[in-house]
XYZ file of C-alpha atoms in Angstrom:
604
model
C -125.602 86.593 15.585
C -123.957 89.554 15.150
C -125.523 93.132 16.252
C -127.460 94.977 13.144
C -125.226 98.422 13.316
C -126.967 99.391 10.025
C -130.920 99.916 10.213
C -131.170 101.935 6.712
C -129.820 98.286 5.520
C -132.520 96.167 6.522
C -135.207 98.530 5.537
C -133.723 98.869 2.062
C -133.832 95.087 2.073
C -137.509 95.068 2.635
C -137.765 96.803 -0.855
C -134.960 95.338 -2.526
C -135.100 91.279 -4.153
C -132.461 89.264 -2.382
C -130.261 87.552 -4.644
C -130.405 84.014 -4.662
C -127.076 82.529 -2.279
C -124.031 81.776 -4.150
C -123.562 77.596 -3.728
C -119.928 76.701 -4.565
C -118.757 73.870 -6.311
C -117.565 71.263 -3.762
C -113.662 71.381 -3.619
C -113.251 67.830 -3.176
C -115.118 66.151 -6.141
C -115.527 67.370 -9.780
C -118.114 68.466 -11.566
C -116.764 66.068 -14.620
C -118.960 63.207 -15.770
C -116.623 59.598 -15.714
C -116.396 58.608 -19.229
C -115.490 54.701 -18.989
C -112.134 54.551 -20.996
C -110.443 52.018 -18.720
C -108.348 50.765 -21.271
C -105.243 48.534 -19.522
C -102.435 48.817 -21.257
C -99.286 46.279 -21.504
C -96.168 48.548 -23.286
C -93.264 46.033 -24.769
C -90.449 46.506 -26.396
C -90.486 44.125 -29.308
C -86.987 43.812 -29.748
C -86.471 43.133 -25.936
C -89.472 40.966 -24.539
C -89.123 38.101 -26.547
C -84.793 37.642 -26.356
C -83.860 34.901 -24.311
C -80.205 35.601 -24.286
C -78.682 36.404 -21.086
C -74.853 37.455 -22.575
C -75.436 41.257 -22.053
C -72.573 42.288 -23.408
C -72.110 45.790 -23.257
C -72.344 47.616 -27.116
C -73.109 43.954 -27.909
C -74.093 42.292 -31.429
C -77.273 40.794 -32.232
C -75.186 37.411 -32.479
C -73.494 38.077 -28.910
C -76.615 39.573 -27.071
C -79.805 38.547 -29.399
C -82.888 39.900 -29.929
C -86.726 39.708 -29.607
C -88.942 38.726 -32.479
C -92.200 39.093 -33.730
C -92.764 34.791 -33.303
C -91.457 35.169 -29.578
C -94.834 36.512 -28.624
C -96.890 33.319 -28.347
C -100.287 32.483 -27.548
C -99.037 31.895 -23.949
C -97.150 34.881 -23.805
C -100.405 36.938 -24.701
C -102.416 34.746 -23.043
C -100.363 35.901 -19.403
C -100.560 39.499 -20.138
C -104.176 38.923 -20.670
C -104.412 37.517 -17.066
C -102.579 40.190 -15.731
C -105.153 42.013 -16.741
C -104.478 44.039 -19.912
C -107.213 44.767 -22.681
C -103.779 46.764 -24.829
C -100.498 46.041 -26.047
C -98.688 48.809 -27.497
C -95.542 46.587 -29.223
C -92.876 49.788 -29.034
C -89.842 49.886 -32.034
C -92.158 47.971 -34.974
C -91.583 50.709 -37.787
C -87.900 50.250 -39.418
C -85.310 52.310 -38.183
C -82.003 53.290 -38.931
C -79.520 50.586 -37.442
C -75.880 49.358 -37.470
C -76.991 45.482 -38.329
C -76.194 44.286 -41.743
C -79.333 42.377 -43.055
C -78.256 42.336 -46.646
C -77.291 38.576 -46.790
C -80.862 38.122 -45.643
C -82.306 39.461 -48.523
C -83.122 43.442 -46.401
C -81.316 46.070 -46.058
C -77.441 46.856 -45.479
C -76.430 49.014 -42.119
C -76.794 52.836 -42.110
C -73.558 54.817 -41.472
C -72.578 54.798 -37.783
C -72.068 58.489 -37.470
C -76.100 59.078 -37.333
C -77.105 56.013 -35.037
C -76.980 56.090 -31.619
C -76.759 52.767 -30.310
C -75.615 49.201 -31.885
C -78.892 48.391 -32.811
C -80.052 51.934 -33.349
C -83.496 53.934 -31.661
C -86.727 52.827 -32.453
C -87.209 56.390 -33.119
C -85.089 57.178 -35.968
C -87.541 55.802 -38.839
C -85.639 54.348 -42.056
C -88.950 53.477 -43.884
C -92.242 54.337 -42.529
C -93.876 51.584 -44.403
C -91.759 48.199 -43.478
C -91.119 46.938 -40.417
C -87.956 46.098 -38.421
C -85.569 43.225 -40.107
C -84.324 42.643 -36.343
C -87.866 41.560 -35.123
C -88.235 39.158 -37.948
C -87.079 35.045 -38.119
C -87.299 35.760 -41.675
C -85.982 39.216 -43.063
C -87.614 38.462 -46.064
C -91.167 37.752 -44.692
C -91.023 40.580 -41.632
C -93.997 42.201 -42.735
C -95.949 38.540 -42.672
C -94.733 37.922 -39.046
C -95.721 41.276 -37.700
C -99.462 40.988 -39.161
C -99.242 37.510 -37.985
C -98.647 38.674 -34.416
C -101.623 41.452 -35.177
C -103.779 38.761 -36.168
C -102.503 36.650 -33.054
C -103.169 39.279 -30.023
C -106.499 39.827 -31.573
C -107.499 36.070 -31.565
C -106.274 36.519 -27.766
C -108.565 39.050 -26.755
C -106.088 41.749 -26.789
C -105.815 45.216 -29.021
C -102.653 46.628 -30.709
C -100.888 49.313 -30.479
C -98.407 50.751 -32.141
C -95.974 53.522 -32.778
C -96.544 56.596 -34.694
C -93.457 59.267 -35.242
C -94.169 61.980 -36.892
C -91.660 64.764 -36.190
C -88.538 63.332 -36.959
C -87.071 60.653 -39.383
C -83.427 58.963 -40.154
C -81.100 60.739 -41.808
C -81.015 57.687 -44.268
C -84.749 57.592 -44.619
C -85.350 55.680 -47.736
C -88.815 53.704 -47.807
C -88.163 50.344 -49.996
C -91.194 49.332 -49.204
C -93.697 52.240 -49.968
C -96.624 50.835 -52.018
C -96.565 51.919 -55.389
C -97.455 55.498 -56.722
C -96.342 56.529 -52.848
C -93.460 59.860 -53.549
C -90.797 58.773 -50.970
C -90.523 61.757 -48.160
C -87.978 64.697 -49.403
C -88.071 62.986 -53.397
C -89.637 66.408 -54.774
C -88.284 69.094 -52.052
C -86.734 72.162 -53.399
C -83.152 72.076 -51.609
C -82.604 75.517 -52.585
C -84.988 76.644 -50.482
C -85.049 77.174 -46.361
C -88.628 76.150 -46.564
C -91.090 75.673 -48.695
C -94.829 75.127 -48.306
C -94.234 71.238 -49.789
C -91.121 70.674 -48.902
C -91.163 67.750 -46.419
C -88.086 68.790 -44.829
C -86.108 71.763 -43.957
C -82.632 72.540 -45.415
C -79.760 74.790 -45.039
C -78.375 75.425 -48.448
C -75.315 75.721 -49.232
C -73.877 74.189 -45.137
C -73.171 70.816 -45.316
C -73.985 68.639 -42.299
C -71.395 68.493 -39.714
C -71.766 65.239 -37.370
C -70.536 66.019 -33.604
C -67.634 64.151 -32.970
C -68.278 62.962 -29.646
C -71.766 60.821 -30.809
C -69.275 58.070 -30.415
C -71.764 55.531 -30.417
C -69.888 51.921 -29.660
C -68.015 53.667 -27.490
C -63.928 52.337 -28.068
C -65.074 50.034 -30.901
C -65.729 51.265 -34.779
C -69.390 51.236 -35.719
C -69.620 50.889 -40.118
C -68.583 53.690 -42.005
C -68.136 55.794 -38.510
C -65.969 58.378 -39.705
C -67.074 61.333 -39.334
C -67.613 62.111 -42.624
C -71.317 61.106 -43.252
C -72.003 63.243 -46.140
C -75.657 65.503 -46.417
C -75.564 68.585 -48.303
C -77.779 71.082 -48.271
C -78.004 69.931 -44.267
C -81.328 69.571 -42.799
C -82.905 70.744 -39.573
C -82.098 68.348 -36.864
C -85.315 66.459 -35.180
C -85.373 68.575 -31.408
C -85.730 72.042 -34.248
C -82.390 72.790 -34.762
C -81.593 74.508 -37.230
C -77.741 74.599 -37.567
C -75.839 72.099 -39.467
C -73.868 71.217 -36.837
C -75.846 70.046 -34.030
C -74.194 69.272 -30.717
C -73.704 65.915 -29.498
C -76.886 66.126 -26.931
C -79.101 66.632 -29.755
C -81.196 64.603 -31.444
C -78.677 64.456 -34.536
C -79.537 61.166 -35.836
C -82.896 62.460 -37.064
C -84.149 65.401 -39.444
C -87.365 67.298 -38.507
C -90.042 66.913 -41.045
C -92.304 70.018 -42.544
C -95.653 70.727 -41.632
C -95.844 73.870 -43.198
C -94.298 76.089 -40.113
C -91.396 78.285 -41.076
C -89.693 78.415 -37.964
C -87.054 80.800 -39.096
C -89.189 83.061 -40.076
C -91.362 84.067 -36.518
C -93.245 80.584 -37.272
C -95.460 81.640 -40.115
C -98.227 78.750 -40.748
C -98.483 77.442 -44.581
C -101.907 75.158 -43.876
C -103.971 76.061 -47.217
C -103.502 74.608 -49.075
C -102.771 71.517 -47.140
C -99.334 70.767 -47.388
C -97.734 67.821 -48.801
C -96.062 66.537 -45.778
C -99.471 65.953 -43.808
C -100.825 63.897 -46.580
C -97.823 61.779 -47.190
C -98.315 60.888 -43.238
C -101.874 60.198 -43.387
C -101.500 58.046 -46.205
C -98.940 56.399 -43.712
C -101.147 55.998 -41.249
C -103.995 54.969 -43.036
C -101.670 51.781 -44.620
C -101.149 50.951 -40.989
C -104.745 50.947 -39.495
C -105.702 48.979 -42.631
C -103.341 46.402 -40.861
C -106.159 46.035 -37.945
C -104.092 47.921 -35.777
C -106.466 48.987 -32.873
C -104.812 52.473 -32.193
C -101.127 54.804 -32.334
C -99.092 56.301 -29.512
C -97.854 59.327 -31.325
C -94.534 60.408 -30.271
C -93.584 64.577 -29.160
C -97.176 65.326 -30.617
C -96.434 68.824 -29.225
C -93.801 69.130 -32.096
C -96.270 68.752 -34.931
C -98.646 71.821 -35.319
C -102.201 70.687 -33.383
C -103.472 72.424 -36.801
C -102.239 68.570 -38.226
C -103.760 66.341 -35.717
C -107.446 68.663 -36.124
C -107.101 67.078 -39.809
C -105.099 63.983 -39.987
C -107.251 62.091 -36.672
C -110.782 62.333 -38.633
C -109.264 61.132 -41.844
C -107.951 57.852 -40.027
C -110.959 57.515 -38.468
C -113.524 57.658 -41.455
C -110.807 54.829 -42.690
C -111.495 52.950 -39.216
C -114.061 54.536 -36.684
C -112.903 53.092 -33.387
C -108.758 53.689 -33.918
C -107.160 55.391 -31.137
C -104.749 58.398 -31.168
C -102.554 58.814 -27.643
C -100.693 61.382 -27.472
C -97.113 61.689 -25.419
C -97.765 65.392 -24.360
C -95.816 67.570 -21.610
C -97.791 71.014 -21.961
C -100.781 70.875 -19.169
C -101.969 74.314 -20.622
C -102.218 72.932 -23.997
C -104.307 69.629 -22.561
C -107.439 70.949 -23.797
C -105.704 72.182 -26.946
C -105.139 68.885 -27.907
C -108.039 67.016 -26.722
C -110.656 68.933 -28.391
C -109.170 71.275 -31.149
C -106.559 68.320 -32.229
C -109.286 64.948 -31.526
C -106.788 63.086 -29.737
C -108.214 60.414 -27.705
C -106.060 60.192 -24.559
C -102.805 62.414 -23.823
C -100.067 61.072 -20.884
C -99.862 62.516 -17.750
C -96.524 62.870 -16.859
C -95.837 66.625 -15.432
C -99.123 65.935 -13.797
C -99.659 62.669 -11.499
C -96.515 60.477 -12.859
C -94.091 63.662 -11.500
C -96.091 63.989 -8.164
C -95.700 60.140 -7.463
C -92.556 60.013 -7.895
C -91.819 62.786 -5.679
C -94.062 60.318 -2.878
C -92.490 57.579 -3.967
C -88.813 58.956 -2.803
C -89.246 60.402 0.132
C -90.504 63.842 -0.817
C -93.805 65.842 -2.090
C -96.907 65.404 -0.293
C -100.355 64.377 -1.078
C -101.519 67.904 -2.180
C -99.727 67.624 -5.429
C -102.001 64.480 -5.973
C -105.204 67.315 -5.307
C -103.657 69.251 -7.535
C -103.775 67.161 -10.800
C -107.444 66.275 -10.576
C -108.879 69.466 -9.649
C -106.576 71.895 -11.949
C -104.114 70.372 -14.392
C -106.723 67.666 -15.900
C -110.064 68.714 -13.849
C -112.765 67.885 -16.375
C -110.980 65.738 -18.743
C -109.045 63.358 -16.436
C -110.831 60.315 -18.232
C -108.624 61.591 -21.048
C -105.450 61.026 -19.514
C -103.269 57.951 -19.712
C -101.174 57.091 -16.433
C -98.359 55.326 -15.623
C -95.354 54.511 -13.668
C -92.992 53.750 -16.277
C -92.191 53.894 -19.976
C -89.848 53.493 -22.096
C -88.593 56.711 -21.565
C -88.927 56.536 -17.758
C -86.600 55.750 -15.196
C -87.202 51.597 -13.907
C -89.015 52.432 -10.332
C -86.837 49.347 -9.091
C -83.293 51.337 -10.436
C -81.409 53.255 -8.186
C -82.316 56.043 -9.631
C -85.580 56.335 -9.264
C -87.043 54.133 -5.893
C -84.801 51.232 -5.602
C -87.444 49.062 -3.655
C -90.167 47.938 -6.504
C -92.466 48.077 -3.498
C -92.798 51.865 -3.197
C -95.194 51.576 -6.667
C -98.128 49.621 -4.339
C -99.665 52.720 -3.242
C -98.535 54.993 -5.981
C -99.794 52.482 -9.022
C -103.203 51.917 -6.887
C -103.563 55.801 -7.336
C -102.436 55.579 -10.767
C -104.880 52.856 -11.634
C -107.807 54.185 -10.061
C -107.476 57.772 -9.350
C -109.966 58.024 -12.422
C -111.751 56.343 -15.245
C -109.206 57.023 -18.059
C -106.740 54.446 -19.186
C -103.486 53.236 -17.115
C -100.309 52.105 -18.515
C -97.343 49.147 -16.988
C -94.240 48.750 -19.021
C -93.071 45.467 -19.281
C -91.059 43.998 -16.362
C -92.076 46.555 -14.170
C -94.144 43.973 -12.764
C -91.330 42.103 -11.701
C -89.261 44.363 -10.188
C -86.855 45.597 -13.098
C -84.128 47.528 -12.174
C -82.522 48.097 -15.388
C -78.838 47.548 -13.907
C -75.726 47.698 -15.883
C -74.444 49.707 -18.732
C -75.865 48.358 -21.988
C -73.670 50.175 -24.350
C -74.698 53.790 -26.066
C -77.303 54.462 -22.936
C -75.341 53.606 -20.725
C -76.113 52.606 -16.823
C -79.158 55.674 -16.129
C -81.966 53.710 -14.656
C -83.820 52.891 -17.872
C -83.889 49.810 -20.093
C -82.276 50.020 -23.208
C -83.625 51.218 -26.524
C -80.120 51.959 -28.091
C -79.057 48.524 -27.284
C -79.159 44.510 -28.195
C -79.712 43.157 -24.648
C -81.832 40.800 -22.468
C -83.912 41.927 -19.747
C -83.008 39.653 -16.776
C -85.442 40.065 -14.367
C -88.685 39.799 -17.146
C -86.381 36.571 -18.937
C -87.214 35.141 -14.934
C -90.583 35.077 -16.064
C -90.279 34.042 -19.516
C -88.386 31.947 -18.143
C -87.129 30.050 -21.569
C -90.349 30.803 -23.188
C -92.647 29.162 -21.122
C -94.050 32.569 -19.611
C -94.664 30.831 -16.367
C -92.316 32.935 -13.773
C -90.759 29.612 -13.282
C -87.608 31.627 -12.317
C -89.190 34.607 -10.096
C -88.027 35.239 -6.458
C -91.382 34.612 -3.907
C -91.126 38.562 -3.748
C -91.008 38.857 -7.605
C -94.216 36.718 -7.736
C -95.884 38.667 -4.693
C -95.392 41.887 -6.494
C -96.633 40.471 -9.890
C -99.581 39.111 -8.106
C -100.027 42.591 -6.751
C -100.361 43.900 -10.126
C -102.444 41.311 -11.823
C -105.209 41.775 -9.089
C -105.360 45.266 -9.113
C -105.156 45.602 -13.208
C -108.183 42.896 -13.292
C -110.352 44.919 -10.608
C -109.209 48.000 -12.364
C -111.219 46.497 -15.971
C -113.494 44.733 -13.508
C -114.808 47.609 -11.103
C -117.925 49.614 -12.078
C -116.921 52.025 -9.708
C -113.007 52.246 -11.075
C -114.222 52.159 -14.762
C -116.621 55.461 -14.552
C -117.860 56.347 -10.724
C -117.889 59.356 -9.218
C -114.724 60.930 -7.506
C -114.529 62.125 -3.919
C -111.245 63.014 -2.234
C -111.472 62.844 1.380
C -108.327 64.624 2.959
C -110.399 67.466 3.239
C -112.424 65.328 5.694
C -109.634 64.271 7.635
C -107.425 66.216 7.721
C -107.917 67.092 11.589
C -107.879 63.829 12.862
C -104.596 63.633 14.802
C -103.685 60.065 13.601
C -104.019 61.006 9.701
C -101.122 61.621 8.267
C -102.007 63.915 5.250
C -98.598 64.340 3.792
C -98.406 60.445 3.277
C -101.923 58.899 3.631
C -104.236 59.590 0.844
C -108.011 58.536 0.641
C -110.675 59.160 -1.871
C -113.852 57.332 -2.978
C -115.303 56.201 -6.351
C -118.720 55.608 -6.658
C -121.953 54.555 -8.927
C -125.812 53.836 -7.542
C -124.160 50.331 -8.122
C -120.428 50.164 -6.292
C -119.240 52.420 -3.840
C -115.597 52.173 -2.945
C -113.040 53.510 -0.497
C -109.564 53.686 -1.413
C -106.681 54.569 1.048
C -102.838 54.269 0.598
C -99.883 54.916 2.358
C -96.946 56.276 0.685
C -94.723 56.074 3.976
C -91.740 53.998 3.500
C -91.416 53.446 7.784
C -94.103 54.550 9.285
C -97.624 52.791 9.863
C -100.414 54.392 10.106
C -104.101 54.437 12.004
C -106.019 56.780 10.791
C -109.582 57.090 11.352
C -111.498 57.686 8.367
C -114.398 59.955 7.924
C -116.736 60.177 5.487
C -119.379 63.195 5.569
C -122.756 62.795 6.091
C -123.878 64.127 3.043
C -121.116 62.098 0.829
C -122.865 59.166 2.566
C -126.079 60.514 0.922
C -124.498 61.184 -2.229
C -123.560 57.307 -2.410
C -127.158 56.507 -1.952
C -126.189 54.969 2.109
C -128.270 55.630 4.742
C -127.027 57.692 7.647
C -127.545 55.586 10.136
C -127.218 52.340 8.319
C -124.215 50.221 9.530
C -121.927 49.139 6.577
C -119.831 46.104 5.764
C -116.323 47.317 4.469
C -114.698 44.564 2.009
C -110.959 45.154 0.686
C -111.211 43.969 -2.798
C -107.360 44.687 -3.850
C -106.570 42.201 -1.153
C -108.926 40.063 -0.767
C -109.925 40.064 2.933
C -113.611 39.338 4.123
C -115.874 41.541 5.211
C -115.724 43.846 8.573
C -118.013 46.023 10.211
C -115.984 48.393 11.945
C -113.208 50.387 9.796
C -110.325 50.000 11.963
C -107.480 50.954 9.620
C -103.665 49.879 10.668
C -101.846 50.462 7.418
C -98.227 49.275 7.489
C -95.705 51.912 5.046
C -95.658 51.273 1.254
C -99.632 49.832 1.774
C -103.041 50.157 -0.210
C -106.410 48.668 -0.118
C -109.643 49.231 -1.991
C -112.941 48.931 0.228
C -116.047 48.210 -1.223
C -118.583 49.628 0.835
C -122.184 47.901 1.157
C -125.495 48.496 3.639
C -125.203 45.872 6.269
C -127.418 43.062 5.645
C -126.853 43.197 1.150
């Protein structure tokens, strides 16, 4: 103890109340309480999952390269993602969109001029008509809308929940609903084109500019798409989708699409028109009110940051007094606005991708450390991390098997355990990532960049293994391919499973180790999950050649926290791969490695 140089001090104490001590928050837990939202979710691409066709020719017909359908996802089909252990499946590129195929000796619609599609079969994300469904994913054009509440209907009866798409920032350039219920004003029908903006218009114009389509879209590359000639005709122009307002946006833009009008006048300093409500907001929740009276379980809304959260604060509750229990995710990319759109806009889940998907994937190829993991729990999501959706890949993502992203499929063991069970919010695997994928070969307007298609016709080869003709059996997987799909299906069923993984307690425990000489911090990460019911340790490596001992510690009054006895011995049992009990926690964990202890009081 230190010498008292200051006597006047301590008798000004005596007559002075002494504060009570400051006790700060523990750094390596948070204060939030686990909500259980362990939803598991299985994202497909409709068009893709079901195709059997292994042509792949690049910028390839639907005759040459075929496509998924509604009917290809069978009972068996859902029945294996249900054992995979998925309670979701959001079926990606349902809503019609703009496309080169000619369906109009099938009784639908005729293609849409080549100069505003990107792709032979065109993006799921350039809607033609909001209220019909693609004539691709259909064995009869005529009946698609049947089919797809037929599948609907069919997941259910499975055990399984739907998702689907919601866009609401951006439509075709042809949008045209033909199948809008009746007394439904199609989108633009009443705008005043005269006019910049207007309160009620649903889009924005440029009067008197004419569109001017960038000549290198180019979208079958040396072949001639219909009508491609650069002339596509659209005067007054419209804003383009990614809010540009020019009538001649450049080839990397999203020119395919027009931005719709939620009552923001970007070109003048964003002033808000909200009241009264403006026309555009209800036309979309009328949209997605016909769809959740479908039995659709919930929507993944797309670039929800380019709608006004002013929208989603309205639009969510008037879905849900339609149907209570629907499910808004949001693809967001703004952590400061998190919280924004969580609890001013009522979404129910947003992705984290800036957050923990960006951080793995620095571990995952050789760089970043563990701290960036600390970092998304205790600032970018801390007290809303059951809120946030995880994932690997996407649609949108990079295939971890490409060469672009990890090349070896096995770097996602440790990263997807931490993804799965990091927290209690939901987690997210895009189909054939559980095979291996690596999304090889240049489809056609996407060309070879690591991801699968959504431009394109094309078969999937290493998720057809599986299918495998239809018979969903993996009749055709490599042993590795069914090792690493086994991987995944036991730790997505003790993900749903785990009282602990579904809404225990967090503790990270790098703090508590991080002096032992044989931990490797940068690459080993630990952390518990607990209720008075389950307690579980969870340690990965993220080293792609290095094994690692590490001796783990967990502090005496963590121990307490978790309701064990300091003294009492423990039985350690790794549930993720199934090994019996031990007493002693003698950790040798090989590179690219993960297990999940449960922890129990010898002698229970």
């Amino acid at each position: 103890m230190k010498k008292l140089l200051f006597p006047a001090l301590l008798a000004l104490l005596a007559f002075t109340a002494v504060p009570e001590p400051i006790i700060l928050a523990d750094p390596n837990t948070t204060d939030e309480v686990p909500q259980d939202n362990k939803l598991v979710i299985y994202q497909l691409m409709t068009r893709l999952f079901g195709n059997k066709t292994t042509v792949n020719k690049p910028y390839g017909t639907v005759q040459e390269n075929g496509t998924g359908k509604f009917n290809d996802i069978t009972d068996k089909a859902l029945q294996e993602i249900k054992k995979l252990g998925a309670s979701h499946v959001w079926f990606t590129g349902v809503i019609e969109h703009a496309t080169m195929t000619d369906f109009s000796k099938q009784g639908g619609p005729g293609p849409d001029d080549a100069d505003v599609i990107k792709g032979r079969a065109g993006s799921p994300y350039a809607i033609k008509d909001y209220y019909d469904v693609a004539p691709d994913l259909a064995v009869n054009v005529k009946t698609r809308m049947q089919e797809y509440e037929a599948l609907i209907k069919r997941t259910h009866a499975n055990g399984l929940k739907v998702l689907m798409d919601f866009i609401p920032n951006h439509v075709a350039r042809s949008y045209t609903s033909d199948a809008k219920p009746g007394g439904v004003v199609d989108l633009g029908a009443t705008d005043d084109k005269a006019k910049a903006f207007a309160p009620n218009n649903n889009f924005y114009y440029l009067p008197g500019q004419s569109l001017v389509v960038p000549k290198a879209g180019n979208p079958l590359g040396a072949m001639m798409g219909p009508k491609e000639d650069g002339k596509y005709t659209e005067t007054p122009a419209k804003a383009t989708g990614n809010d540009v307002f020019s009538a001649a946006p450049s080839v990397n833009d999203w020119y395919e699409t027009v931005k719709l009008n939620y009552g923001v006048d970007y070109q003048q300093n964003r002033q808000t028109h909200f009241e009264p409500i403006p026309d555009t907001w209800k036309k979309m929740r009328d949209i997605l009110v016909f769809w959740a009276k479908k039995d659709v379980d919930g929507f993944r809304c797309d670039m929800v940051e380019m709608v006004p959260v002013e929208f989603w604060a309205w639009v969510i509750p008037e879905v849900k007094k339609v149907k209570p229990n629907i499910i808004f995710l949001a693809e967001a990319y703004n952590p400061k606005e998190y919280r924004t759109y969580l609890e001013k806009g009522h979404f129910d889940f947003l992705y984290d991708k800036v957050g923990l998907y960006d951080a793995l994937r620095r571990l995952m190829t050789g760089g970043g450390n563990t701290e960036e993991i600390t970092k998304v729990w205790k600032e970018e999501s801390r007290g809303f991390g059951s809120k946030m959706l995880r994932f690997l890949e996407n649609h949108d993502e990079q295939r971890i098997a490409s060469k672009d992203f990890a090349t070896d499929p096995r770097t996602a063991i440790p990263a997807m355990v931490v993804t799965a069970t990091l927290g209690s919010g939901p987690v997210m695997v895009y189909s054939g990532q559980e095979v291996g994928e690596p999304a090889r070969g240049a489809e056609g307007f996407s060309s070879e960049d690591g991801r699968t298609t959504i431009f394109d016709y094309w078969g999937v080869p290493e998720h057809q293994k599986w299918m495998n003709g239809g018979k969903f059996d993996g009749g055709k997987l490599s042993e590795s391919q069914k090792q690493l799909r086994d991987f995944y299906s036991r730790l997505l069923n003790l993900t749903r499973s785990s009282e602990a993984i579904r809404k225990g307690k967090f503790y990270e425990l790098q703090d508590a180790n991080n002096l032992g000489k044989d931990y490797d911090q940068q690459r080993v990460y630990s952390y518990l999950r607990y209720t008075d019911q389950q307690r579980l340790l969870v340690v990965v490596n993220f080293s792609r050649d290095k094994t690692s001992k590490p001796t783990i510690t967990i502090p005496a009054e963590v121990r307490k926290q978790m309701g064990l006895e300091p003294d009492r011995f423990c039985t350690y049992t790794d549930l993720l791969n199934n090994t019996p009990p031990t007493e002693y926690l003698t950790l040798t964990l090989p590179p690219l490695s993960a297990y999940i202890f449960e922890i129990k009081p010898k002698g229970q």
